[in-house]
Coordinates of C-alpha atoms in Angstrom, one line a residue:
X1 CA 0.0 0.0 0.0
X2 CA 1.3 3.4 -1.0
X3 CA 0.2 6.4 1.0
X4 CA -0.5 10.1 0.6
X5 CA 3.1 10.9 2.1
X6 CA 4.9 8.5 -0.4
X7 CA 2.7 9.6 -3.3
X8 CA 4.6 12.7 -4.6
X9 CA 8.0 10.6 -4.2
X10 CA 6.5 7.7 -6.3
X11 CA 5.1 10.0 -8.9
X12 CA 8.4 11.6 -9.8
X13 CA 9.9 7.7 -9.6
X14 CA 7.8 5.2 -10.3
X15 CA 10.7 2.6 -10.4
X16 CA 11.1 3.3 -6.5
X17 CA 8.4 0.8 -6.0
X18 CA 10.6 -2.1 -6.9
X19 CA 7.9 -4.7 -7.9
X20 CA 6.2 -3.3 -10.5
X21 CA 6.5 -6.7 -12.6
X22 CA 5.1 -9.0 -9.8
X23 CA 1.9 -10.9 -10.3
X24 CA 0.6 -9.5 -7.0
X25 CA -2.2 -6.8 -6.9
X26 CA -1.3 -3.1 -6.1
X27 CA -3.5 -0.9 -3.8
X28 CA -3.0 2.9 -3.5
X29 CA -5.2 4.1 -0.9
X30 CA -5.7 6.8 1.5
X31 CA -8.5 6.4 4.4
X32 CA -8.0 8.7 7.1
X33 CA -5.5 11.5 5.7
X34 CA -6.7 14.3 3.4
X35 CA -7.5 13.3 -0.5
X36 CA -4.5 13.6 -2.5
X37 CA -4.4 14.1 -5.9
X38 CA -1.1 13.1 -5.6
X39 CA -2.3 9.7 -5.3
X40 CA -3.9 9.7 -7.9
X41 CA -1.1 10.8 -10.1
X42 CA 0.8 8.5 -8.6
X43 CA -2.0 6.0 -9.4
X44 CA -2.0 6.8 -12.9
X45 CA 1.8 7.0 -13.8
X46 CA 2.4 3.5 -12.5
X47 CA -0.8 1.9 -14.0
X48 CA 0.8 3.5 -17.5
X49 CA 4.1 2.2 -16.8
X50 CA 3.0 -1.2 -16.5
X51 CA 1.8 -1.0 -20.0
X52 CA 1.3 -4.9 -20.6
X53 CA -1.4 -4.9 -17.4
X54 CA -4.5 -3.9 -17.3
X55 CA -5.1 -2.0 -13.8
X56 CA -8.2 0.1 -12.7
X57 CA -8.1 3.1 -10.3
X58 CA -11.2 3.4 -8.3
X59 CA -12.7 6.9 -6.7
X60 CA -15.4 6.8 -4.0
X61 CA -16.9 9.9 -3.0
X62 CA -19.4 12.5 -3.9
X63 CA -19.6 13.3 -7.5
X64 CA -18.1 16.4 -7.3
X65 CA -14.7 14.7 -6.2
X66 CA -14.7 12.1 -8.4
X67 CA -15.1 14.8 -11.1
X68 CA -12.2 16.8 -9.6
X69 CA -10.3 13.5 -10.0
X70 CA -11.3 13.2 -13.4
X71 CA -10.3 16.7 -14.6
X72 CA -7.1 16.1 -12.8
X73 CA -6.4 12.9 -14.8
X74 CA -6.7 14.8 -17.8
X75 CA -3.8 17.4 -16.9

């Protein structure tokens, strides 16, 4: 699990992880801190660099922050 401190760090090296090419499932999460769009660049930049996965990112919330999460994604 990644969280919202580790996010920026992660987005800016992806690699950092170290097992991106393992077989076990990745969860980027934050429960109890602040939303962070950071997470969800984070999300996003290591979904894309495993381009020969498929990988989801699910947003639960209100609609307006799943459309702020959205409009983010597309920056």
């Amino acid at each position: 699990m990644i969280t919202s401190i580790e996010a920026p760090i992660l987005h800016s090296r992806p690699a950092a992880t170290g097992s991106l090419s393992s077989d076990k499932p990745m969860l980027i999460g934050c429960s109890s801190t602040p939303f962070s769009f950071n997470l969800i660049r984070a999300a996003s930049g290591l979904l894309q660099s495993q381009a020969d996965d498929t990988g989801m990112i699910c947003v639960t919330g209100s609609l307006h922050m799943v459309s702020s999460v959205l409009g983010q994604l597309g920056q």
